[in-house]
Short mmCIF file of C-alpha atoms in Angstrom, two decimals:
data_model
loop_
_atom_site.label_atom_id
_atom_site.label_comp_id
_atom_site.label_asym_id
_atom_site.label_seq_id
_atom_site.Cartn_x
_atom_site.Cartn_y
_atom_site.Cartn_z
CA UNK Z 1 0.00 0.00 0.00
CA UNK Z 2 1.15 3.39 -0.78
CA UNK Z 3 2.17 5.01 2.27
CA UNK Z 4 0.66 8.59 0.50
CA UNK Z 5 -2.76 7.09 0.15
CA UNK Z 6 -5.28 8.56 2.53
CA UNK Z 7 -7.18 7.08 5.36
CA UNK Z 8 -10.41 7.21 6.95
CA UNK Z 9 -10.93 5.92 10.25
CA UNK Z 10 -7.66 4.72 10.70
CA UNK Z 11 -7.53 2.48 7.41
CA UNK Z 12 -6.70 2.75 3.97
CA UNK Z 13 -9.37 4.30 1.22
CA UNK Z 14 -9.55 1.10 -0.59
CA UNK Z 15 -9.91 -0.89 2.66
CA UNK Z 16 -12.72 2.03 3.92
CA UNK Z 17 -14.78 1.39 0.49
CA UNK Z 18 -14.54 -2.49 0.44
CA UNK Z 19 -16.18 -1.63 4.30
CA UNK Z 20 -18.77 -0.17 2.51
CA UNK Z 21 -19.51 -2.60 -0.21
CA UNK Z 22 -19.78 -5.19 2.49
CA UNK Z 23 -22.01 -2.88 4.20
CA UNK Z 24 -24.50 -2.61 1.45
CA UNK Z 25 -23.81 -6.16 0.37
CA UNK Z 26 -24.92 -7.43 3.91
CA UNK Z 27 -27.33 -5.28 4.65
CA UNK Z 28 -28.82 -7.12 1.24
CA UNK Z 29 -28.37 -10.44 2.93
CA UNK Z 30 -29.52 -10.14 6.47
CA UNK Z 31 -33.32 -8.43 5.28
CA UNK Z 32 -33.54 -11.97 3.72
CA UNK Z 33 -31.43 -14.23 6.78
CA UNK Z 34 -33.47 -13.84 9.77
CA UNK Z 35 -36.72 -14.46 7.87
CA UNK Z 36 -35.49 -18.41 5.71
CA UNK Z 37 -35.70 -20.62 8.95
CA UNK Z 38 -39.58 -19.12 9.06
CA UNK Z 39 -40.13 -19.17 5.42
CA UNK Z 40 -38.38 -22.89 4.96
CA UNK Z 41 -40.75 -24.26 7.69
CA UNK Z 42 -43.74 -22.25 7.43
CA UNK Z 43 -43.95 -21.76 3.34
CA UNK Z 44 -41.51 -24.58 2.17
CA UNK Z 45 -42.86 -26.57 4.97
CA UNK Z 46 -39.11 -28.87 5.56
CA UNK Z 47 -38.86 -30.12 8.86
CA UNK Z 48 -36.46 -29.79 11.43
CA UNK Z 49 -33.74 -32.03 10.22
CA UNK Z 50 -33.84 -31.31 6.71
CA UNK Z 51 -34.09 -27.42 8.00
CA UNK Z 52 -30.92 -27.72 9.41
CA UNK Z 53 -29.20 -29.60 6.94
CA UNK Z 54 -30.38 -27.18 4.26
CA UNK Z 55 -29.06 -23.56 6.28
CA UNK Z 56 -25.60 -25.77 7.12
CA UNK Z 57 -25.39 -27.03 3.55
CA UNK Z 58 -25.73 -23.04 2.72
CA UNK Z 59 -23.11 -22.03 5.38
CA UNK Z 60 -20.89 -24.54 3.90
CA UNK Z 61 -21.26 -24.26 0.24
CA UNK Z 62 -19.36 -21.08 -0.38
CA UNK Z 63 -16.19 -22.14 1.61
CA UNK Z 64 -15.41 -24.74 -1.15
CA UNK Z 65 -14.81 -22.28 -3.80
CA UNK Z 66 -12.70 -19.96 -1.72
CA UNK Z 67 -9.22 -21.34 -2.12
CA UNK Z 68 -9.95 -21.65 -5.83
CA UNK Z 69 -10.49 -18.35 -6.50
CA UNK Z 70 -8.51 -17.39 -3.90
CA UNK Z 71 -5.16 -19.43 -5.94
CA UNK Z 72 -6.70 -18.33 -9.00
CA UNK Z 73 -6.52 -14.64 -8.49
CA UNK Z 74 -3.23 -14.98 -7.20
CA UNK Z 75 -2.31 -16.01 -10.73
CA UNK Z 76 -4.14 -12.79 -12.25
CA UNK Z 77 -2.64 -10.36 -9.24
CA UNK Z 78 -6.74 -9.31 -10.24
CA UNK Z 79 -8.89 -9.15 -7.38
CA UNK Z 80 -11.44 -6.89 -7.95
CA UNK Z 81 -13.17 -9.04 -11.14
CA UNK Z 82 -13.72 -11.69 -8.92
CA UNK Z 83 -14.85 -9.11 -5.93
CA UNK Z 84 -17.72 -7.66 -8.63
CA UNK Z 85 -18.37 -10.95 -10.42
CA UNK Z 86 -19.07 -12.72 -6.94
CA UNK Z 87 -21.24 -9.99 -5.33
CA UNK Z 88 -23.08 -9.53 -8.74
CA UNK Z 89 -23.94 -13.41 -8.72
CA UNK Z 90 -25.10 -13.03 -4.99
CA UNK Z 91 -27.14 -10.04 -5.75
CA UNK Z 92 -29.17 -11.86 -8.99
CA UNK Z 93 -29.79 -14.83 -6.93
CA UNK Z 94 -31.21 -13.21 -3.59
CA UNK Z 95 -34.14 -11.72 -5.66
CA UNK Z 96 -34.97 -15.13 -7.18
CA UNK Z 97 -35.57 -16.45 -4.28
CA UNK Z 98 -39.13 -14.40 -3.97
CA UNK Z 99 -39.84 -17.38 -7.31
CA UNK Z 100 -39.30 -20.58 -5.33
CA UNK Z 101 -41.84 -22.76 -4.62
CA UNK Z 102 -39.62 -26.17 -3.08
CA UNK Z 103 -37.33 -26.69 -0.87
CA UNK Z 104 -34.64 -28.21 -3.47
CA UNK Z 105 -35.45 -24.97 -5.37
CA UNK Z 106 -34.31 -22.46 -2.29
CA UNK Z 107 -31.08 -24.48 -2.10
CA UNK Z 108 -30.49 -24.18 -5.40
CA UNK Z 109 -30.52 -20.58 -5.30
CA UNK Z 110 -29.02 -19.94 -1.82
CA UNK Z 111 -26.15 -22.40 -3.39
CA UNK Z 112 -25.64 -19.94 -6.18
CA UNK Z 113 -25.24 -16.79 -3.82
CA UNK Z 114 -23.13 -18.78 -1.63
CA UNK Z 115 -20.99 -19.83 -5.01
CA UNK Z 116 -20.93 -15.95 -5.55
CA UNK Z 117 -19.02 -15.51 -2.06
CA UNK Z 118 -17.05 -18.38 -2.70
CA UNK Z 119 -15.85 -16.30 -5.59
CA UNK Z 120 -15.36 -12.87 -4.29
CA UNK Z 121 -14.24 -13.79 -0.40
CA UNK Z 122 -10.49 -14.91 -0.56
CA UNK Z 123 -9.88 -12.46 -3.16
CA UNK Z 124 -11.39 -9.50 -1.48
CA UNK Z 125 -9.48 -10.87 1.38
CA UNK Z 126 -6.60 -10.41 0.05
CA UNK Z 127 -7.13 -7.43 -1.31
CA UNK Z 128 -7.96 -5.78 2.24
CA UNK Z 129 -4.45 -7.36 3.60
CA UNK Z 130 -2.89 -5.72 0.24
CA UNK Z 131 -4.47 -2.66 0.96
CA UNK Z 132 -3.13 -2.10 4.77
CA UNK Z 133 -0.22 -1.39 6.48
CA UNK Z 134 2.73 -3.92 7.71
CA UNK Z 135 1.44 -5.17 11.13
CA UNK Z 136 -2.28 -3.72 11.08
CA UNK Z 137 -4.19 -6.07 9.20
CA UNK Z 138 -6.20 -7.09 12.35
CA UNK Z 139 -7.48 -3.21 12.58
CA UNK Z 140 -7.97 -3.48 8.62
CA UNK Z 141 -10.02 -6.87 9.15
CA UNK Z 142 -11.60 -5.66 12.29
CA UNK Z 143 -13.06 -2.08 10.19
CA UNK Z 144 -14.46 -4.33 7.50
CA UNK Z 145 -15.78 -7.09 10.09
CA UNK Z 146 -17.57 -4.02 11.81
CA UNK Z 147 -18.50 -2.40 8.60
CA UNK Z 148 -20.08 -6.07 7.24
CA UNK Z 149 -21.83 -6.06 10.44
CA UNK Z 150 -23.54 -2.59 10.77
CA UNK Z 151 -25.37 -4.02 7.80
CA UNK Z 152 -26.21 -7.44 9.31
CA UNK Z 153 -27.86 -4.71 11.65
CA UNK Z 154 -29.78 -2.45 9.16
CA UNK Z 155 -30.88 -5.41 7.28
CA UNK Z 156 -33.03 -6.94 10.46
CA UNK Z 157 -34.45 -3.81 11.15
CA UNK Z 158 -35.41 -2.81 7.10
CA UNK Z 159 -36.86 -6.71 7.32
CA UNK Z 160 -38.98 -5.82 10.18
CA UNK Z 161 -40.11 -2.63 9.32
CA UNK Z 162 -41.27 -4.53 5.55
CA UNK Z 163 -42.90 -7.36 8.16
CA UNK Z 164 -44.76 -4.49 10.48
CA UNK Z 165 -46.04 -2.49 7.12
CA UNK Z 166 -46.76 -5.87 4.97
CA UNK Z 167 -48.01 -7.66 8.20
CA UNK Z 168 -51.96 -7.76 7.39
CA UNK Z 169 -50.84 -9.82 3.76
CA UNK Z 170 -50.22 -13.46 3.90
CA UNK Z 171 -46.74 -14.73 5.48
CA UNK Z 172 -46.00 -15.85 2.12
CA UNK Z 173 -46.40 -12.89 0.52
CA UNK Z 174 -44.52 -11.06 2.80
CA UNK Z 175 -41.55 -12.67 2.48
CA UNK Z 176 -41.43 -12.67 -1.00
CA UNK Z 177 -41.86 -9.11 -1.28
CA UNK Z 178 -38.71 -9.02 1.44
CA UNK Z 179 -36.56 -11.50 -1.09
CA UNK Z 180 -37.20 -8.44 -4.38
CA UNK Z 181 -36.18 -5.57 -2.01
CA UNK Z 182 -33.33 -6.81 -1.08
CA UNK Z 183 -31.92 -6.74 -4.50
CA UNK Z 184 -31.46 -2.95 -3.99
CA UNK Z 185 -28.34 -2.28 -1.89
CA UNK Z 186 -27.13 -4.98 -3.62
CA UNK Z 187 -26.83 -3.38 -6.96
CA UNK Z 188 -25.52 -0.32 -5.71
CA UNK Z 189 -22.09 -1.85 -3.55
CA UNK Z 190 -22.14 -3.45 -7.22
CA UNK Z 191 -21.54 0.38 -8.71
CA UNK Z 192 -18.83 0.93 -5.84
CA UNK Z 193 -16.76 -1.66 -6.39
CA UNK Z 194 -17.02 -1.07 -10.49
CA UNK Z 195 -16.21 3.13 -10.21
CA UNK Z 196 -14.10 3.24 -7.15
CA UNK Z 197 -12.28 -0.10 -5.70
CA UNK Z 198 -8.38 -0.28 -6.67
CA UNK Z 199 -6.64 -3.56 -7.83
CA UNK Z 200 -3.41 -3.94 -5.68
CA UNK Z 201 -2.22 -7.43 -6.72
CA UNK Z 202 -0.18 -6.08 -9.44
CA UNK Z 203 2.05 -4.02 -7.04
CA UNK Z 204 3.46 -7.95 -5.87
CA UNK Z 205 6.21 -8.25 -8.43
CA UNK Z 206 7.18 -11.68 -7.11
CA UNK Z 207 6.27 -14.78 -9.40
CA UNK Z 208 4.27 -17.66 -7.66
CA UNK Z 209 6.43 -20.63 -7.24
CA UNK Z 210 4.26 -23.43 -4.95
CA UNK Z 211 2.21 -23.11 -2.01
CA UNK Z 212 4.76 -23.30 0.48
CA UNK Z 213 3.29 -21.74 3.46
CA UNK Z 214 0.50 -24.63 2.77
CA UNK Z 215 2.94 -26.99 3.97
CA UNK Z 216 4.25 -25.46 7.28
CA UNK Z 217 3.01 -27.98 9.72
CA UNK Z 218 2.16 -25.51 12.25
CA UNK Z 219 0.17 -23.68 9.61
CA UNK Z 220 -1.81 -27.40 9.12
CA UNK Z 221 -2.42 -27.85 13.20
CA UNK Z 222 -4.05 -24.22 13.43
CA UNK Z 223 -6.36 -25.72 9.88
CA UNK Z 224 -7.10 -28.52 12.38
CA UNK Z 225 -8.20 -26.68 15.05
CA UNK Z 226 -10.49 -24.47 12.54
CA UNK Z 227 -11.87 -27.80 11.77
CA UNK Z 228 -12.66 -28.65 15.08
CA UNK Z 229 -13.60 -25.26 16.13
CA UNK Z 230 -16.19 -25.17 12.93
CA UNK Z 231 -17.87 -28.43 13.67
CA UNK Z 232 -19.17 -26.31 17.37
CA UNK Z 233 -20.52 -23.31 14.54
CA UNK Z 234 -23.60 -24.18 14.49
CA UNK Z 235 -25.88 -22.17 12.02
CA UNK Z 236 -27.45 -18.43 13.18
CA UNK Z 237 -31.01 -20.31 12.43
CA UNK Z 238 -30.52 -22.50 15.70
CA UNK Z 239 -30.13 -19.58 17.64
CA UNK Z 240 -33.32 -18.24 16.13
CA UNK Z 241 -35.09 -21.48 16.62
CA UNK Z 242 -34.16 -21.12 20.38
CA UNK Z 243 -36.05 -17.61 20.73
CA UNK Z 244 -38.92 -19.33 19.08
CA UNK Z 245 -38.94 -22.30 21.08
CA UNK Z 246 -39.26 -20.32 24.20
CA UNK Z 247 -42.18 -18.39 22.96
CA UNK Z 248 -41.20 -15.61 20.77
CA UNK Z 249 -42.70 -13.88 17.96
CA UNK Z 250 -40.83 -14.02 14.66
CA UNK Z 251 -40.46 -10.31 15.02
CA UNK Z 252 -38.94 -10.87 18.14
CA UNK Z 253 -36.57 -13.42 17.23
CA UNK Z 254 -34.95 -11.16 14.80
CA UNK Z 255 -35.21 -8.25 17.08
CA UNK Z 256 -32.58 -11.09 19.29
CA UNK Z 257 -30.46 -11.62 16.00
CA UNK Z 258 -29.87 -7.69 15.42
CA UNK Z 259 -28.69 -7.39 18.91
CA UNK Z 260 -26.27 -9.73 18.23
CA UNK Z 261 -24.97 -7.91 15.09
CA UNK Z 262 -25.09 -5.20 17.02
CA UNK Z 263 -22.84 -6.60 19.02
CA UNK Z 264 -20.84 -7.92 16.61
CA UNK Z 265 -20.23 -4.82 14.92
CA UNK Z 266 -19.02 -2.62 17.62
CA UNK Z 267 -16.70 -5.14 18.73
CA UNK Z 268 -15.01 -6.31 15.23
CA UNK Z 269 -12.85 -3.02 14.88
CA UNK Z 270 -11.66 -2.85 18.65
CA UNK Z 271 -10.93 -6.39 18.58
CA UNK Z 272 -9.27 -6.01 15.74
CA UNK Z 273 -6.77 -3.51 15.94
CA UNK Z 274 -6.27 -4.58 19.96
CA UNK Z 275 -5.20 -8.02 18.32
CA UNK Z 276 -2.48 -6.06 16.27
CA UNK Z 277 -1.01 -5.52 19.79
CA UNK Z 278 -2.31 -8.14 22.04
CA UNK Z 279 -1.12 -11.42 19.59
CA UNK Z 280 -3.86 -12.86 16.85
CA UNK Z 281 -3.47 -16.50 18.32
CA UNK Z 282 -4.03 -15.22 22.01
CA UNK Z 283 -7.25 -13.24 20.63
CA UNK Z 284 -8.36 -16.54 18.32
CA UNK Z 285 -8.20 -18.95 21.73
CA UNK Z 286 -9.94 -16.83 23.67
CA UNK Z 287 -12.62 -16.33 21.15
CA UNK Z 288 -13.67 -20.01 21.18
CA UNK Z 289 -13.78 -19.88 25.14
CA UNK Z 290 -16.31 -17.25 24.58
CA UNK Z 291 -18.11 -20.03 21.67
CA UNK Z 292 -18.42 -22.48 24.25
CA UNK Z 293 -20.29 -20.33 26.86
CA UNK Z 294 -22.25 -18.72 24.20
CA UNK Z 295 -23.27 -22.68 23.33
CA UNK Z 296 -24.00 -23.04 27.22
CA UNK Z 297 -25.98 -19.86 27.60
CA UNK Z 298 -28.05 -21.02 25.00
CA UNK Z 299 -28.38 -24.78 26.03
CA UNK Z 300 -29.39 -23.64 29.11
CA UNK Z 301 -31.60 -21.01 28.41
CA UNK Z 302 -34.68 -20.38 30.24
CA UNK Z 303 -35.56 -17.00 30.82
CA UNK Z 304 -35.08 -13.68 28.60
CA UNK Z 305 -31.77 -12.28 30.63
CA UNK Z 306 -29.76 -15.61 29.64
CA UNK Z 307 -31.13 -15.71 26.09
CA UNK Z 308 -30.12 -12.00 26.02
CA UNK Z 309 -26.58 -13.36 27.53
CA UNK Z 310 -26.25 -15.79 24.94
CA UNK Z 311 -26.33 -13.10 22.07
CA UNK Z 312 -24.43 -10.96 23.52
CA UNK Z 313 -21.67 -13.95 23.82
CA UNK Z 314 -22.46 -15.15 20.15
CA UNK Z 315 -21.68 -12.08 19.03
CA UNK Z 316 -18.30 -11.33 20.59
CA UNK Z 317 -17.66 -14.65 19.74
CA UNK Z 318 -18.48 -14.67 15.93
CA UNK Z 319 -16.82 -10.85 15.96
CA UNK Z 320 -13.46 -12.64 16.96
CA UNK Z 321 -13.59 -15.79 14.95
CA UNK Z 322 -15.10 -14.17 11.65
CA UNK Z 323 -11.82 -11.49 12.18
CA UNK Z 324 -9.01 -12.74 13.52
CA UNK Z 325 -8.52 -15.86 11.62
CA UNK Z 326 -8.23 -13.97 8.29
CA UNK Z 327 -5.76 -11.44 9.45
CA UNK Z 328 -3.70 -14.81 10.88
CA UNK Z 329 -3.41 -16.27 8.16
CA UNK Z 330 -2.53 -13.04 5.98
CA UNK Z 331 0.25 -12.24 8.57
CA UNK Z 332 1.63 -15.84 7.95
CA UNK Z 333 1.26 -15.71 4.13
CA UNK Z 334 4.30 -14.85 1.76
CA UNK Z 335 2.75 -12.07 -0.37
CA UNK Z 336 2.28 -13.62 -3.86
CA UNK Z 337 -0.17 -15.85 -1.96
CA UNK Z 338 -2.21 -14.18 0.67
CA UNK Z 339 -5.34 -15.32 -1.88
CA UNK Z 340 -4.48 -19.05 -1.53
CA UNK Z 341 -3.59 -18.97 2.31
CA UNK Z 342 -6.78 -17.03 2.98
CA UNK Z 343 -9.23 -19.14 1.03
CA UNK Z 344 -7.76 -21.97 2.38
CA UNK Z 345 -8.73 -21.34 5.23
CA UNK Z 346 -12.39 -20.38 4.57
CA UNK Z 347 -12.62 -24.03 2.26
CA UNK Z 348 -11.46 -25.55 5.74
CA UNK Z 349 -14.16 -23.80 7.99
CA UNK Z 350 -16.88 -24.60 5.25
CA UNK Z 351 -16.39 -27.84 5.03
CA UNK Z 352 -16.72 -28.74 8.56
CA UNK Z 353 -19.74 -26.03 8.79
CA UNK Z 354 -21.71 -28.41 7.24
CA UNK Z 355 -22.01 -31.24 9.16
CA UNK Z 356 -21.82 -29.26 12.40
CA UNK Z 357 -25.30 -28.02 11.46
CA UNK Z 358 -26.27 -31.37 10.10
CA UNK Z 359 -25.25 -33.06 13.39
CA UNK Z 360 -27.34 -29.85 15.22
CA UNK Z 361 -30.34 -30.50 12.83
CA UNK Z 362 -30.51 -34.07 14.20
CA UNK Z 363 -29.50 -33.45 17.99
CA UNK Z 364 -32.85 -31.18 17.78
CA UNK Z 365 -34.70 -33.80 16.19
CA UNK Z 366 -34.06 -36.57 17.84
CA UNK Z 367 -33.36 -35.25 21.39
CA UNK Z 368 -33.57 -31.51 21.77
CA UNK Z 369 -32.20 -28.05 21.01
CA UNK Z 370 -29.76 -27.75 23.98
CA UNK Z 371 -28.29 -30.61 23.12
CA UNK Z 372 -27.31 -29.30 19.90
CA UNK Z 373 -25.47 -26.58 21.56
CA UNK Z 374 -23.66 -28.67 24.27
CA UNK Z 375 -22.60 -30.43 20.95
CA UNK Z 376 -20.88 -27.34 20.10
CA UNK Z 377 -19.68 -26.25 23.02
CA UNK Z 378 -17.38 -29.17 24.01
CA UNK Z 379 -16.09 -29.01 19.84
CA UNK Z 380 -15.24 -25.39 21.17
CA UNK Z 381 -13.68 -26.67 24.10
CA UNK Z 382 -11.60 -28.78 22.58
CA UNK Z 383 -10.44 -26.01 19.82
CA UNK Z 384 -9.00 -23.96 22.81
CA UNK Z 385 -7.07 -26.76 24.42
CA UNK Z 386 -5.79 -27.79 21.05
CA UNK Z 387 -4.48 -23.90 20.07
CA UNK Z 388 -2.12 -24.62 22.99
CA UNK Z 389 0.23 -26.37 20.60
CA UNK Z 390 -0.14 -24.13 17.90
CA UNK Z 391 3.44 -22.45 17.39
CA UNK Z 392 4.58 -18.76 16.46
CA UNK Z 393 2.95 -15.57 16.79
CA UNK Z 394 0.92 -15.38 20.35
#
């Protein structure tokens, strides 16, 4: 990064406008999140299992194509076509989804947004660690983690507000109408990255020659641990479910899931640029202590206070985990890379995001919801005893 180039809020332009893309983008997404578990059960009508396979198999599905784009624009030194081209895909398939009529038909479609991620997230990635300063990509992750956020915030409360003025037309109908709107901020972080995000992979003169940093075996312990430490993430719909289950209104379960992005976003930046300092693998074990009581609070769960506990701990938790990780593994990765290293890591995570809501689905079904999330707590658990023996930077 040029050391001339401006900054706002403490972070480069280019990082400060890929903030704001992610802002629009997921302001896009979360009108349509907190309403699927409803409209799967209620509309779709799948049933618990199959509900939970289908939001894990979403959660997952993205992840698989992130170290392939990721090594693939490391190639080009061109991240910004794959930062449009994935958004664009996302944004195209979240208005379809007001057309389904099956639950096959949903997947298929919430498969193709989360193919557009898989495109744009390693590259965009590594385009935010290309874009900051030696030794501050955990504020540069934290500021887009926060900015992400503040529109997994606006997006709940634009989703209500449809719900409260919509609320006298059939469920149905209401959610479809929520699936077109949220096209809109979509298209425009589309314009922002077109007109006014900068390529910086061509600035790395170095030719690519392997994947070394892929073979470090310390690198491959921490990979396990993110394994481990995914199979205890279970989706944001179980957490959802839980409201329900203890006699909350739709409205009111989502009114839970903004106060945890609320959370989420004020922490991200903080946490971020305090784990600059502080040591990324200190911040990342800690973070999936907080997991595991987050799981208990909501295992346990009786009363509003300790629901209102357990979002408040999911979203410190998910503000470390969704931050920290990336800027570790950007700090380890040579720089003709950083796309390869980073999207390994998110094909890792996804892949074991899967069956860790798969394995929630049918702990719900077959027993009940808290013991999905004593399922994920102990996976949690043992993440933080196994970062013990991860080597390097504390």
């Amino acid at each position: 990064m040029e050391e001339r180039e401006k900054k706002i809020f403490g972070v480069s332009w280019n990082v400060f406008l890929l903030g704001i893309v992610s802002f629009l983008n997921d302001m896009s997404s979360e009108m349509i999140m907190p309403v699927m578990p409803s409209y799967l059960m209620e509309v779709l009508d799948a049933g618990k299992l199959l509900s939970g396979s289908v939001m894990g198999a979403i959660e997952s599905m993205s992840s698989l194509f992130k170290v392939i784009f990721g090594y693939v624009s490391d190639r080009f030194r061109k991240r910004k076509a794959f930062v449009f081209a994935g958004y664009a895909l996302s944004t195209v398939t979240k208005a379809a989804l007001a057309f389904t009529r099956y639950w096959w038909d949903f997947l298929l479609l919430r498969a193709l947004d989360r193919v557009g991620k898989g495109i744009r997230t390693a590259p965009r990635d590594a385009l935010i660690a290309e874009s900051s300063e030696k030794g501050k990509t955990g504020k540069s992750f934290g500021f887009h983690r926060m900015m992400d956020t503040l529109g997994a915030v606006a997006g709940p409360l634009v989703a209500i507000a449809i719900i409260e003025a919509l609320k006298r037309l059939p469920p149905e109908t209401m959610y479809r109408t929520i699936f077109l709107i949220s096209a809109i901020p979509g298209a425009i972080s589309l314009i922002v990255v077109s007109l006014f995000v900068r390529d910086r992979g061509g600035e790395v003169k170095k030719k690519i020659k392997g994947i070394s940093t892929l073979k470090d075996r310390n690198l491959q312990l921490f990979l396990t641990v993110v394994a481990i430490g995914a199979l205890g993430r279970y989706s944001y719909a179980f957490t959802m479910w839980k409201a329900q289950e203890l006699g909350y209104s739709v409205v009111q379960s989502i009114a839970f899931y903004a106060l945890f992005n609320l959370i989420y976003a004020l922490s991200a930046y903080p946490i971020g640029a305090y784990s600059d300092r502080f040591g990324k693998k200190r911040m990342i074990t800690i973070g999936f202590g907080v997991a595991a009581l987050a799981a208990l609070a909501f295992a346990y769960a009786r009363d509003f206070y300790t629901l209102i506990m357990a979002f408040v701990l999911y979203g410190l938790y998910i503000a470390i985990e969704d931050t920290i990780p990336r800027a570790y593994m950007a700090d380890l990765a040579r720089e003709h890379e950083k796309g390869t290293i980073i999207g390994a890591y998110h094909t890792v995570f996804g892949v074991f995001v899967f069956p860790a809501s798969v394995i929630a689905g049918w702990l719900w079904g077959a027993y009940s919801l808290e013991y999905s999330f004593l399922f994920a707590a102990a996976m949690n658990i043992v993440a933080l005893v196994m970062m013990g023996f991860v080597r390097g930077q504390s």
